[in-house]
Coordinates of C-alpha atoms (C1' of nucleotides) in Angstrom, one line a residue:
Chain U
M36 CA 34.4 32.0 -28.2
E37 CA 37.8 29.2 -29.4
K38 CA 39.3 27.6 -27.1
V39 CA 43.0 28.6 -28.3
V40 CA 44.6 27.0 -25.5
E41 CA 46.2 24.1 -26.2
A42 CA 46.7 21.9 -23.4
E43 CA 50.3 22.7 -23.0
G44 CA 50.0 20.7 -20.4
S45 CA 47.4 18.9 -17.7
D46 CA 47.5 21.8 -15.7
E47 CA 45.5 23.6 -17.5
G48 CA 43.7 20.6 -18.7
K49 CA 41.0 22.2 -17.3
F50 CA 40.8 25.3 -19.0
E51 CA 41.2 24.7 -22.1
E52 CA 37.5 23.8 -22.4
T53 CA 36.6 27.3 -21.0
G54 CA 39.4 29.1 -23.1
L55 CA 40.0 31.5 -23.0
E56 CA 38.4 34.5 -24.0
T57 CA 37.8 38.4 -24.0
S58 CA 35.8 40.1 -21.7
N59 CA 35.3 43.4 -22.4
F60 CA 33.6 45.2 -19.5
V61 CA 32.3 48.8 -18.9
L62 CA 31.1 50.7 -16.3
S63 CA 30.2 53.8 -16.1
S64 CA 30.4 56.0 -12.7
P65 CA 27.7 56.3 -10.7
K66 CA 27.7 59.6 -10.2
N67 CA 27.7 60.6 -13.7
V68 CA 25.9 58.7 -16.1
T69 CA 28.0 60.7 -18.5
D70 CA 31.5 60.2 -17.8
P71 CA 31.9 57.5 -19.3
V72 CA 32.9 54.8 -17.9
V73 CA 36.0 53.3 -17.4
Y74 CA 36.6 50.1 -16.4
K75 CA 37.0 47.8 -19.1
L76 CA 38.8 44.4 -19.1
V77 CA 39.5 42.2 -21.6
R78 CA 41.3 39.1 -21.8
V79 CA 42.1 37.6 -24.3
D80 CA 43.7 34.5 -24.5
G81 CA 46.9 33.5 -25.7
N82 CA 47.9 31.1 -26.0
G83 CA 50.3 32.0 -24.2
R84 CA 51.5 34.3 -26.4
L85 CA 50.7 37.5 -24.2
V86 CA 51.2 35.6 -21.0
P87 CA 54.7 37.0 -20.3
A88 CA 56.4 34.9 -18.0
T89 CA 60.3 34.1 -17.4
D90 CA 61.4 30.7 -17.8
D91 CA 62.8 30.7 -14.2
E92 CA 59.2 32.1 -13.6
L93 CA 57.7 29.4 -15.2
M94 CA 60.0 26.8 -14.3
E95 CA 59.4 27.4 -10.8
V96 CA 55.4 28.4 -11.2
E97 CA 55.4 24.5 -12.9
G98 CA 57.3 23.2 -9.7
L99 CA 55.1 24.5 -7.5
L100 CA 52.1 22.8 -10.1
E101 CA 53.5 19.5 -9.3
N102 CA 53.7 19.3 -5.5
E103 CA 51.1 21.2 -5.0
K104 CA 48.0 20.2 -3.0
R105 CA 45.3 22.7 -4.1
E106 CA 45.7 24.0 -0.5
T107 CA 45.4 27.2 -2.3
H108 CA 44.7 29.1 -0.1
I109 CA 44.1 31.5 -2.1
V110 CA 46.4 33.8 -0.5
A111 CA 45.2 36.1 1.7
D112 CA 46.7 38.5 -0.2
T113 CA 43.8 38.8 -2.0
G114 CA 41.8 37.4 -0.1
Q115 CA 38.6 37.6 -2.0
A116 CA 39.3 35.5 -4.7
L117 CA 39.0 32.9 -3.0
G118 CA 36.3 30.6 -4.4
C119 CA 35.1 30.9 -7.1
I120 CA 37.0 30.0 -9.2
S121 CA 35.8 26.6 -9.3
N122 CA 33.1 27.3 -11.3
E123 CA 35.5 27.7 -14.3
V124 CA 36.6 24.6 -13.0
S125 CA 33.9 22.6 -11.7
P126 CA 33.8 19.3 -14.1
S127 CA 30.4 19.6 -15.0
G128 CA 30.5 23.0 -17.1
M129 CA 27.1 23.8 -15.4
P130 CA 28.0 25.8 -13.0
Q131 CA 29.6 28.4 -15.2
L132 CA 27.0 28.9 -17.4
E133 CA 24.8 29.2 -14.4
S134 CA 27.1 31.7 -13.2
S135 CA 27.1 34.0 -16.5
E136 CA 23.8 33.8 -16.8
G137 CA 22.9 35.2 -13.7
L138 CA 26.0 37.6 -14.0
S139 CA 24.7 39.2 -17.5
Q140 CA 20.8 38.9 -16.1
S141 CA 21.2 41.0 -13.9
E142 CA 23.6 42.8 -15.5
N143 CA 21.2 43.2 -18.2
T144 CA 18.6 45.7 -16.5
E145 CA 19.0 49.3 -17.6
A146 CA 22.4 51.2 -16.6
D147 CA 21.2 53.6 -14.2
T148 CA 23.2 54.8 -11.3
E149 CA 21.6 53.5 -9.2
K150 CA 22.2 50.1 -10.8
L151 CA 25.5 50.7 -11.2
S152 CA 26.7 50.6 -7.6
A153 CA 24.5 47.0 -7.0
Y154 CA 26.4 45.9 -9.9
L155 CA 29.4 46.3 -8.4
E156 CA 28.1 45.8 -4.7
E157 CA 27.8 42.3 -6.7
T158 CA 31.1 42.8 -8.0
V159 CA 33.3 43.5 -5.5
P160 CA 34.2 41.0 -2.9
S161 CA 35.5 42.5 0.0
G162 CA 38.8 41.7 1.5
A163 CA 36.8 40.3 4.6
K164 CA 36.7 37.2 4.1
S165 CA 39.4 34.2 4.1
S166 CA 37.7 31.5 5.8
S167 CA 36.9 29.2 2.9
D168 CA 39.8 29.0 0.7
D169 CA 40.4 26.3 -1.0
H170 CA 37.8 26.0 -3.6
V171 CA 39.7 25.7 -5.8
T172 CA 38.0 22.7 -7.8
Q173 CA 36.0 22.2 -4.9
S174 CA 32.8 21.5 -6.6
G175 CA 30.7 21.8 -3.2
R176 CA 32.4 25.1 -2.9
V177 CA 30.6 25.9 -6.0
G178 CA 27.9 25.4 -5.0
E179 CA 28.0 27.4 -2.1
C180 CA 29.2 30.2 -3.8
L181 CA 26.0 30.0 -6.7
K182 CA 23.5 29.3 -4.1
P183 CA 22.8 32.8 -3.4
L184 CA 20.9 33.2 -6.4
D185 CA 19.4 29.9 -6.7
G186 CA 16.9 30.8 -3.9
P187 CA 17.4 30.4 -0.4
L188 CA 13.8 29.8 -0.1
E189 CA 13.6 26.9 -1.9
G190 CA 16.0 24.6 -0.1
G191 CA 14.5 24.8 3.7
S192 CA 17.5 26.0 4.4
S193 CA 17.3 29.7 4.4
T194 CA 20.4 31.3 3.9
S195 CA 22.3 28.7 2.8
T196 CA 24.6 30.8 1.9
G197 CA 26.9 30.3 4.1
C198 CA 28.2 33.4 4.4
I199 CA 25.4 34.9 5.6
S200 CA 25.2 34.9 9.2
S201 CA 22.3 37.2 9.4
K202 CA 18.6 36.5 10.4
P203 CA 16.1 37.3 7.8
D204 CA 12.7 37.1 8.5
F205 CA 11.6 34.3 6.2
S206 CA 7.5 35.3 7.0
K207 CA 8.2 38.4 4.5
L208 CA 8.9 35.9 1.5
K209 CA 5.3 34.1 2.2
G210 CA 2.6 33.5 -0.1
E211 CA 2.2 36.3 -2.9
I212 CA 4.8 39.0 -2.9
C213 CA 4.0 41.8 -5.2
L214 CA 7.3 44.0 -5.4
D215 CA 6.1 46.7 -7.1
N216 CA 4.2 47.3 -3.9
L217 CA 6.8 47.9 -1.1
S218 CA 8.9 50.5 -0.8
I219 CA 12.2 50.1 -0.9
K220 CA 12.7 49.6 3.0
E221 CA 10.4 46.9 2.0
L222 CA 12.2 45.5 -0.9
H223 CA 15.7 45.5 1.8
E224 CA 14.1 43.8 4.3
V225 CA 12.5 41.0 1.6
F226 CA 15.8 40.7 0.1
K227 CA 17.9 40.0 3.6
A228 CA 15.0 37.2 3.2
T229 CA 15.4 36.4 0.3
F230 CA 19.5 36.4 0.5
G231 CA 20.1 36.0 5.0
R232 CA 22.1 39.4 4.0
D233 CA 21.3 43.3 3.7
T234 CA 22.0 45.2 0.7
T235 CA 22.4 48.4 0.5
V236 CA 22.0 49.0 -2.8
K237 CA 19.1 51.3 -3.4
D238 CA 17.5 50.5 -6.1
K239 CA 14.0 49.5 -6.6
L240 CA 14.4 47.9 -10.3
W241 CA 17.3 46.2 -9.1
L242 CA 15.8 45.0 -5.5
K243 CA 13.4 44.0 -7.0
R244 CA 14.8 41.7 -9.8
R245 CA 17.5 40.4 -7.6
I246 CA 14.8 38.9 -5.6
A247 CA 13.3 37.9 -8.6
M248 CA 15.6 36.5 -8.6
G249 CA 16.3 34.9 -6.3
L250 CA 12.5 33.4 -5.3
T251 CA 12.2 32.5 -8.7
N252 CA 16.3 30.4 -8.6
S253 CA 16.3 31.7 -12.0
C254 CA 17.8 34.8 -13.5
D255 CA 14.6 34.8 -15.9
V256 CA 12.6 37.7 -14.2
S257 CA 10.9 40.2 -16.4
A258 CA 12.0 43.6 -15.7
T259 CA 8.9 45.4 -15.8
S260 CA 6.8 43.3 -13.1
F261 CA 7.6 41.4 -9.7
V262 CA 4.9 39.6 -8.2
I263 CA 6.3 35.9 -6.8
K264 CA 4.0 33.6 -5.9
D265 CA 5.1 30.2 -4.5
N266 CA 8.6 31.0 -5.7
K267 CA 7.5 31.4 -9.6
L268 CA 7.8 34.6 -11.5
V269 CA 4.0 35.7 -12.1
K270 CA 4.0 38.0 -14.7
K271 CA 2.4 40.6 -15.4
D272 CA 3.2 42.4 -18.0
N273 CA 4.6 41.3 -21.4
E274 CA 8.1 40.0 -20.1
D275 CA 10.5 39.6 -23.3
G276 CA 11.9 41.4 -23.6
F277 CA 15.0 41.6 -20.8
N278 CA 15.9 38.1 -20.5
N279 CA 17.6 39.0 -23.8
V280 CA 18.7 41.8 -24.0
N281 CA 21.7 40.8 -25.9
L282 CA 23.6 42.2 -28.6
G283 CA 20.8 42.9 -30.2
A284 CA 18.5 45.2 -28.6
G285 CA 19.0 47.8 -27.0
K286 CA 21.5 49.5 -29.3
E287 CA 20.2 52.7 -29.1
H288 CA 21.7 53.6 -25.6
L289 CA 25.4 54.4 -27.2
A290 CA 25.9 56.7 -24.7
V291 CA 25.5 54.7 -22.0
A292 CA 29.0 52.5 -22.0
V293 CA 27.9 50.5 -19.5
E294 CA 25.1 49.1 -22.2
Y295 CA 27.5 48.0 -24.4
N296 CA 29.0 45.8 -21.3
E297 CA 26.2 43.9 -20.8
D298 CA 25.9 43.6 -24.8
L299 CA 29.2 41.9 -24.8
L300 CA 29.0 40.1 -21.3
N301 CA 26.0 38.5 -22.4
N302 CA 27.3 37.2 -24.9
L303 CA 31.0 36.3 -24.0
S304 CA 29.4 34.6 -21.1
S305 CA 26.8 32.5 -22.5
Q306 CA 29.7 31.5 -24.3
I307 CA 32.4 31.4 -22.4
D308 CA 33.4 31.4 -19.3
D309 CA 35.3 34.8 -18.5
H310 CA 37.8 32.9 -16.0
Q311 CA 40.8 34.3 -15.6
T312 CA 42.6 32.6 -18.5
T313 CA 46.2 31.9 -19.0
S314 CA 46.6 35.5 -20.2
E315 CA 45.0 38.7 -20.6
V316 CA 45.2 42.2 -22.2
R317 CA 44.6 45.3 -20.4
L318 CA 43.3 47.2 -23.1
G319 CA 43.5 50.2 -21.4
N320 CA 43.4 51.5 -17.6
N321 CA 40.2 51.3 -16.3
V322 CA 38.7 54.0 -14.4
V323 CA 36.1 53.6 -11.6
E324 CA 34.3 56.7 -10.5
N325 CA 32.3 55.5 -7.7
N326 CA 31.9 55.7 -3.9
F327 CA 29.8 53.1 -3.2
A328 CA 28.9 51.7 0.4
S329 CA 30.6 48.4 0.6
E330 CA 29.1 47.1 3.4
D331 CA 27.5 44.1 2.0
L332 CA 30.1 43.9 -1.0
A333 CA 31.4 41.0 -0.1
A334 CA 28.1 39.3 0.9
D335 CA 26.1 40.3 -2.6
Q336 CA 29.9 39.0 -4.3
R337 CA 29.9 35.2 -2.6
A338 CA 26.7 35.1 -3.3
A339 CA 26.3 36.3 -6.8
K340 CA 29.5 35.9 -9.0
R341 CA 31.9 33.9 -9.3
V342 CA 35.1 35.0 -8.6
R343 CA 38.3 35.0 -11.2
K344 CA 40.7 32.9 -10.5
P345 CA 43.9 33.7 -9.1
T346 CA 45.9 36.1 -10.9
K347 CA 49.7 36.0 -12.3
R348 CA 50.7 38.5 -10.4
Y349 CA 49.3 36.0 -7.8
I350 CA 51.6 33.4 -8.9
E351 CA 54.4 35.5 -9.0
E352 CA 53.8 35.5 -5.6
L353 CA 53.6 32.9 -4.7
S354 CA 56.4 31.4 -7.1
E355 CA 58.0 34.0 -5.0
A356 CA 57.7 33.1 -1.5
E357 CA 58.2 29.5 -2.7
S358 CA 61.5 30.5 -4.0
K359 CA 62.8 32.5 -0.3
E360 CA 63.7 30.1 1.9
Y361 CA 60.4 31.6 3.7
S362 CA 59.2 27.9 4.4
G363 CA 56.2 29.4 5.4
R364 CA 52.8 27.7 4.4
S365 CA 52.7 26.0 1.4
I366 CA 51.2 28.2 -1.5
A367 CA 50.0 26.4 -3.6
S368 CA 47.0 27.1 -5.8
T369 CA 48.9 28.0 -8.5
K370 CA 47.4 24.8 -10.9
S371 CA 44.1 26.5 -10.8
I372 CA 46.3 28.9 -12.9
G373 CA 47.2 28.1 -16.1
F374 CA 50.2 29.3 -16.8
R375 CA 52.4 28.1 -20.0
P376 CA 56.2 27.8 -20.4
L377 CA 55.5 29.0 -23.8
S378 CA 54.1 32.2 -23.1
S379 CA 57.7 34.2 -22.7
K380 CA 55.7 37.0 -24.6
A381 CA 54.6 39.7 -23.6
H382 CA 51.3 40.3 -21.7
A383 CA 49.7 43.7 -20.4
R384 CA 48.1 43.6 -17.1
P385 CA 45.2 45.6 -16.5
A386 CA 45.7 48.3 -14.4
R387 CA 43.4 50.2 -12.4
N388 CA 42.0 53.2 -11.9
V389 CA 40.0 54.8 -9.3
S390 CA 38.9 57.4 -8.8
L391 CA 37.9 58.6 -5.4
E392 CA 37.0 61.9 -4.3
G393 CA 38.4 63.5 -7.7
R394 CA 41.7 61.9 -7.3
T395 CA 43.0 58.9 -8.8
V396 CA 44.6 56.4 -8.2
I397 CA 45.8 53.2 -9.3
T398 CA 45.5 49.9 -8.0
R399 CA 45.0 46.1 -8.4
L400 CA 41.5 44.7 -7.7
D401 CA 42.7 42.0 -8.0
S402 CA 41.1 40.1 -6.3
L403 CA 37.5 41.0 -7.3
G404 CA 35.6 38.5 -7.8
G405 CA 33.8 39.7 -9.9
F406 CA 33.5 39.4 -13.0
G407 CA 33.8 42.1 -14.2
I408 CA 36.2 42.9 -12.4
Q409 CA 39.4 42.1 -13.3
V410 CA 42.4 42.8 -12.4
P411 CA 45.3 40.6 -12.8
C412 CA 48.4 41.7 -14.0
V413 CA 51.9 41.1 -13.7
Y414 CA 54.1 40.9 -16.5
R415 CA 57.5 41.0 -16.8
I416 CA 58.1 43.6 -19.2
R417 CA 59.2 45.8 -16.9
R418 CA 60.2 49.5 -17.8
S419 CA 58.5 49.6 -21.1
R420 CA 58.2 52.1 -22.4
P421 CA 54.8 53.2 -23.3
R422 CA 53.6 54.1 -26.5
K423 CA 51.7 52.0 -28.3
N424 CA 47.7 52.5 -28.0
V425 CA 45.1 50.2 -26.8
T426 CA 44.2 50.0 -31.5
A427 CA 47.7 48.7 -31.6
L428 CA 47.1 46.0 -28.3
L429 CA 43.9 44.8 -30.3
K430 CA 45.9 43.7 -33.5
F431 CA 47.9 41.5 -31.2
H432 CA 44.8 38.9 -30.2
P433 CA 43.9 38.1 -33.8
S434 CA 42.2 34.9 -31.7
G435 CA 39.4 35.1 -30.3
M436 CA 38.4 39.4 -30.6
G437 CA 35.9 39.1 -33.2
M438 CA 33.4 41.2 -31.9
T439 CA 34.9 41.3 -28.8
A440 CA 36.9 43.8 -30.5
T441 CA 35.3 46.0 -31.5
F442 CA 32.8 46.2 -28.4
I443 CA 36.4 47.7 -26.9
K444 CA 37.1 49.6 -29.1
K445 CA 33.3 51.1 -28.9
G446 CA 34.2 51.5 -25.1
F447 CA 37.3 52.8 -26.0
D448 CA 35.9 55.5 -27.7
V449 CA 33.4 56.0 -25.6
H450 CA 35.4 56.2 -23.1
G451 CA 37.8 58.4 -24.6
S452 CA 35.6 61.2 -25.8
Q453 CA 34.0 61.6 -22.8
M454 CA 37.3 61.7 -20.8
D455 CA 38.9 63.9 -23.4
N456 CA 38.3 66.5 -21.9
G457 CA 41.0 66.7 -19.9
S458 CA 39.0 66.5 -17.2
M459 CA 40.8 63.4 -16.4
N460 CA 44.6 63.4 -17.6
K461 CA 45.3 60.5 -15.6
V462 CA 42.8 58.4 -17.8
L463 CA 44.3 59.4 -20.5
E464 CA 47.8 58.9 -19.5
A465 CA 46.5 55.5 -18.8
K466 CA 44.9 54.9 -22.1
S467 CA 48.4 56.0 -24.3
T468 CA 50.1 53.5 -22.3
P469 CA 48.4 50.8 -21.9
E470 CA 51.2 48.5 -22.5
Q471 CA 53.0 49.8 -19.4
A472 CA 53.4 47.3 -17.0
P473 CA 52.7 47.8 -14.0
E474 CA 54.4 46.7 -11.5
Q475 CA 54.5 43.0 -10.2
F476 CA 53.7 42.5 -6.8
V477 CA 54.5 43.5 -4.0
A478 CA 55.8 40.7 -2.5
E479 CA 57.9 41.2 -0.2
S480 CA 55.6 43.9 1.8
K481 CA 53.5 40.5 2.3
K482 CA 55.0 38.2 2.9
E483 CA 57.2 39.8 5.4
T484 CA 53.8 41.1 7.6
T485 CA 51.3 38.7 8.2
P486 CA 50.0 36.8 5.1
T487 CA 46.6 37.3 6.7
D488 CA 45.2 40.2 6.6
M489 CA 47.2 41.8 3.3
G490 CA 45.0 44.7 2.3
Q491 CA 43.7 42.9 -0.5
N492 CA 40.3 44.0 -2.1
M493 CA 41.1 47.5 -1.4
G494 CA 40.4 48.1 -4.2
L495 CA 37.3 49.6 -4.3
K496 CA 37.4 51.1 -1.3
Y497 CA 39.3 53.3 -0.4
V498 CA 42.7 52.9 -2.1
D499 CA 44.7 54.7 -0.6
P500 CA 47.4 55.9 -3.6
S501 CA 50.3 56.4 -1.5
G502 CA 49.9 53.4 0.6
D503 CA 50.7 50.7 -1.1
T504 CA 49.9 48.0 0.4
S505 CA 48.8 46.6 -2.6
D506 CA 50.7 46.7 -4.5
D507 CA 51.8 48.5 -7.9
N508 CA 53.6 51.8 -6.8
V509 CA 53.4 53.6 -9.8
V510 CA 54.0 56.6 -9.9
T511 CA 54.1 58.6 -13.1
V512 CA 55.7 61.2 -13.4
P513 CA 55.1 64.2 -15.8
T514 CA 58.3 64.7 -18.0
A515 CA 59.7 67.5 -19.4
K516 CA 58.0 66.5 -23.0
G517 CA 55.1 66.5 -22.1
G518 CA 56.1 62.8 -21.7
I519 CA 54.7 60.7 -19.1
R520 CA 57.3 58.6 -17.6
R521 CA 55.9 56.0 -14.6
K522 CA 58.2 55.2 -12.0
H523 CA 57.8 52.6 -9.9
H524 CA 59.2 52.1 -6.5
R525 CA 59.4 48.1 -5.1
A526 CA 60.6 48.6 -1.8
W527 CA 63.9 46.1 -1.3
T528 CA 63.0 42.5 1.0
L529 CA 65.8 41.7 3.3
S530 CA 65.0 38.4 1.9
E531 CA 66.5 40.0 -1.5
V532 CA 69.0 42.2 0.0
M533 CA 70.3 39.1 1.8
K534 CA 70.1 37.1 -1.8
L535 CA 72.6 40.0 -3.0
V536 CA 74.7 39.8 -1.1
E537 CA 75.1 36.1 -0.8
G538 CA 74.9 36.6 -4.7
V539 CA 77.9 38.8 -4.2
S540 CA 80.1 37.4 -2.2
K541 CA 80.3 34.1 -4.5
Y542 CA 80.1 36.1 -7.8
G543 CA 81.8 39.0 -6.6
A544 CA 80.2 42.2 -7.3
G545 CA 80.0 43.7 -10.6
R546 CA 78.7 40.4 -12.6
W547 CA 74.5 42.0 -12.0
S548 CA 73.6 39.7 -14.9
E549 CA 75.0 36.3 -13.4
I550 CA 73.6 37.2 -9.7
K551 CA 70.4 37.8 -11.2
R552 CA 70.2 35.3 -12.8
L553 CA 71.3 32.7 -10.0
A554 CA 70.4 33.8 -7.3
F555 CA 67.4 36.2 -7.9
A556 CA 66.4 33.8 -10.5
S557 CA 62.7 34.2 -8.8
Y558 CA 62.5 37.8 -8.7
S559 CA 61.2 38.5 -11.9
Y560 CA 62.0 42.4 -11.6
R561 CA 64.4 43.2 -10.0
T562 CA 67.0 43.6 -13.4
S563 CA 70.5 43.9 -13.4
V564 CA 70.6 47.3 -13.2
D565 CA 68.8 47.2 -9.7
L566 CA 70.6 45.0 -8.6
K567 CA 73.7 47.2 -8.7
D568 CA 71.8 49.9 -7.5
K569 CA 70.8 48.4 -4.2
W570 CA 74.1 47.4 -3.8
R571 CA 75.7 50.6 -4.1
N572 CA 72.9 52.0 -1.8
L573 CA 73.8 48.9 0.6
L574 CA 77.7 50.3 0.9
K575 CA 77.0 53.4 1.7
A576 CA 74.5 52.7 4.1
S577 CA 77.1 50.5 6.2
F578 CA 80.1 51.8 5.7
A579 CA 78.0 55.0 7.3
Q580 CA 76.4 53.3 9.6
T581 CA 79.3 50.9 10.6
P582 CA 82.0 52.5 11.3
T583 CA 79.3 54.7 13.5
D584 CA 78.6 52.5 16.3
K585 CA 76.1 54.5 18.1
G586 CA 74.0 54.4 15.0
A587 CA 73.8 50.5 14.2
N588 CA 70.0 50.9 15.3
S589 CA 68.7 54.0 15.5
R590 CA 70.1 55.3 12.2
K591 CA 66.6 56.5 10.7
H592 CA 64.2 55.5 10.8
P593 CA 63.6 55.1 7.0
S594 CA 63.2 52.9 5.5
M595 CA 63.3 49.2 7.0
L596 CA 66.4 48.6 8.4
I597 CA 68.9 46.6 7.5
P598 CA 70.1 44.1 9.8
A599 CA 73.5 45.1 11.5
S600 CA 75.0 41.7 10.2
I601 CA 74.4 42.5 6.8
L602 CA 75.3 45.5 6.7
L603 CA 78.7 44.0 8.3
R604 CA 78.9 41.2 5.6
V605 CA 78.2 44.0 2.4
R606 CA 81.0 45.5 4.6
E607 CA 83.5 42.8 4.7
L608 CA 82.6 41.7 0.3
A609 CA 83.1 45.9 -0.4
E610 CA 86.2 45.1 1.6
M611 CA 87.5 42.6 -0.4
Q612 CA 86.1 43.5 -3.3
A613 CA 87.8 46.4 -4.0
Q614 CA 91.1 45.1 -2.3
A615 CA 91.2 43.0 -5.1
S616 CA 90.4 45.5 -7.7
L617 CA 92.7 47.8 -6.4
P618 CA 96.1 46.0 -5.6
N619 CA 98.5 45.3 -8.8
L620 CA 97.2 47.0 -11.6
S621 CA 100.8 46.0 -12.6
T622 CA 101.9 43.0 -11.1
G623 CA 99.3 41.3 -12.5
K624 CA 96.7 40.0 -10.9
L625 CA 96.8 38.3 -7.1
S626 CA 93.6 39.2 -6.4
A627 CA 91.9 37.9 -4.3
C628 CA 92.6 38.6 -0.9
G629 CA 90.2 36.3 1.0
G630 CA 89.3 39.2 3.2
G631 CA 87.4 36.7 5.3
S632 CA 84.7 34.2 5.3
V633 CA 84.1 35.1 1.6
N634 CA 86.5 34.0 -0.9
E635 CA 86.6 35.6 -4.3
T636 CA 85.8 32.6 -6.1
R637 CA 86.5 33.6 -9.4
P638 CA 89.8 32.5 -10.8
G639 CA 89.2 35.2 -14.2
Y640 CA 87.8 38.1 -12.3
L641 CA 89.6 40.8 -12.5
Chain P
dC116 C1' 73.4 43.9 -23.7
dT117 C1' 75.5 44.3 -19.5
dT118 C1' 78.2 47.5 -16.8
dA119 C1' 79.2 51.8 -13.9
dG120 C1' 77.6 56.3 -13.0
dG121 C1' 74.8 59.9 -12.5
dG122 C1' 70.4 61.8 -11.8
Chain F
dC67 C1' 64.2 53.9 -9.7
dC68 C1' 65.4 55.4 -14.7
dC69 C1' 68.7 57.3 -17.8
dT70 C1' 72.3 57.5 -20.6
dA71 C1' 76.6 56.2 -22.0
dA72 C1' 80.3 52.9 -22.9
dG73 C1' 82.7 48.2 -23.6

DNA sequence: CTTAGGG
DNA sequence: CCCTAAG
């Protein structure tokens, strides 16, 4: 509702308008209506205040921004996010509006379980698509994304969506269509004819609405009658009511969290753009329970919703990649992200818990293109202790939160009351530690492997708890006192190790903070302690391995193997350092015994 | 806050 | 990786 972001930089300019808003989203589990939804996202904009980033990182980002060529591949990693970021960016405000309306409208219908799944389908993009990436800023792109909503029928190019490849049977769309009389199967066919793709949604109402919207090229679809003729919706009954179900309406369904969402979304979306703003706040963990087919998720999303822009995490990744000598392709889409230096505050990132088949996994759904699904979250406050709770958090965002906050709270309440039973401990956990900093991203694995196929939105689908291709390896560990702690693990990449070694050689072991600052400036995570620990491990490894000769390569299979050369170097340094310190205690310091290639460049050290 | 060490 | 102690 308000624009909070002042233009900090030209880059952000585009976003200023839309400002950040908060959007809260709650879904209820498809299977259990009683079980609340768990999904909420709130973004608060911050004028940067909420965004956490270290100066170093910011700087890097900025650098990226400058060079940037908008090439953005939105990265394979998040694959989905792709394109539609542009909605926000698009010059004309229209697109955004449309999309938001469409969303809200579609969401607007009753909250029925099926619908939910349908909704999800729409919102969740599948990682599959990676083709057109650079959408950012391309208005054309926007059009494409939105197109699906505009009925394909109109323009001769049926299936114009471009993303879809199936061949619809258009004959189904001829003449007057009375969706009310069609069976689900028929609706599916019509759906296909209309949108050029299949859908797995079984909710008749949803299908009808969707089709109607497509055919009429409008979001203004009655919920009660669906007769379409000549691309126009012929309403039989009174259609009002549904189009504007906003705040005012439907308060009676308090029970369902979804309702709230809808309302909220409607309101917010109509006024703002919910694109990712500079900062987001995670009010709680989002837990979504669902198992819906994912097949056409991608298609649906592409067609219907807009996608969110890259998350911070994403940015970080980019910057990291860049900082590394990885001269890979350019990664630059940072521009689309509004990030500012001033924000060195903490920022919370939403993490999402998805519980599938009974178990809860935490994942980051970054790339969900969908509207409500959110995800991101990167931030730097590493290891903050769990404590504040949601309400506390809310206090921090005075900005545009008026009613938003209210909604959120409500959502929480609902959610809390229902979850409380203890059925889901995880949820509670999450709730209590909203602030937690989810891990950053696991850039390493990504960069070291093919950038392309990273698991993008594994989010909705099967998220493998352990396989974290994704990003956060956050494991909650129960503590004796009942407290819960999170442990995250971020594998060290080769490049990190190399930097570490180099840093040690330059600054000496022990100067962890220095090394951290100088060599690891780009890696926001990795604290000096981490460096120290890693070094310790490296030493252990180097001594254990090198001597034995035979163990050189094979060693264990465990963690990734560290190149022998590095271990060697480590050993050298270790010896060197050891000598430097041990030798003369009494003699003053001769220090630096040049063991080898590296010299102890520190005069005063020791 | 930074280090060092133990867990 | 986390936690704690010590400078």
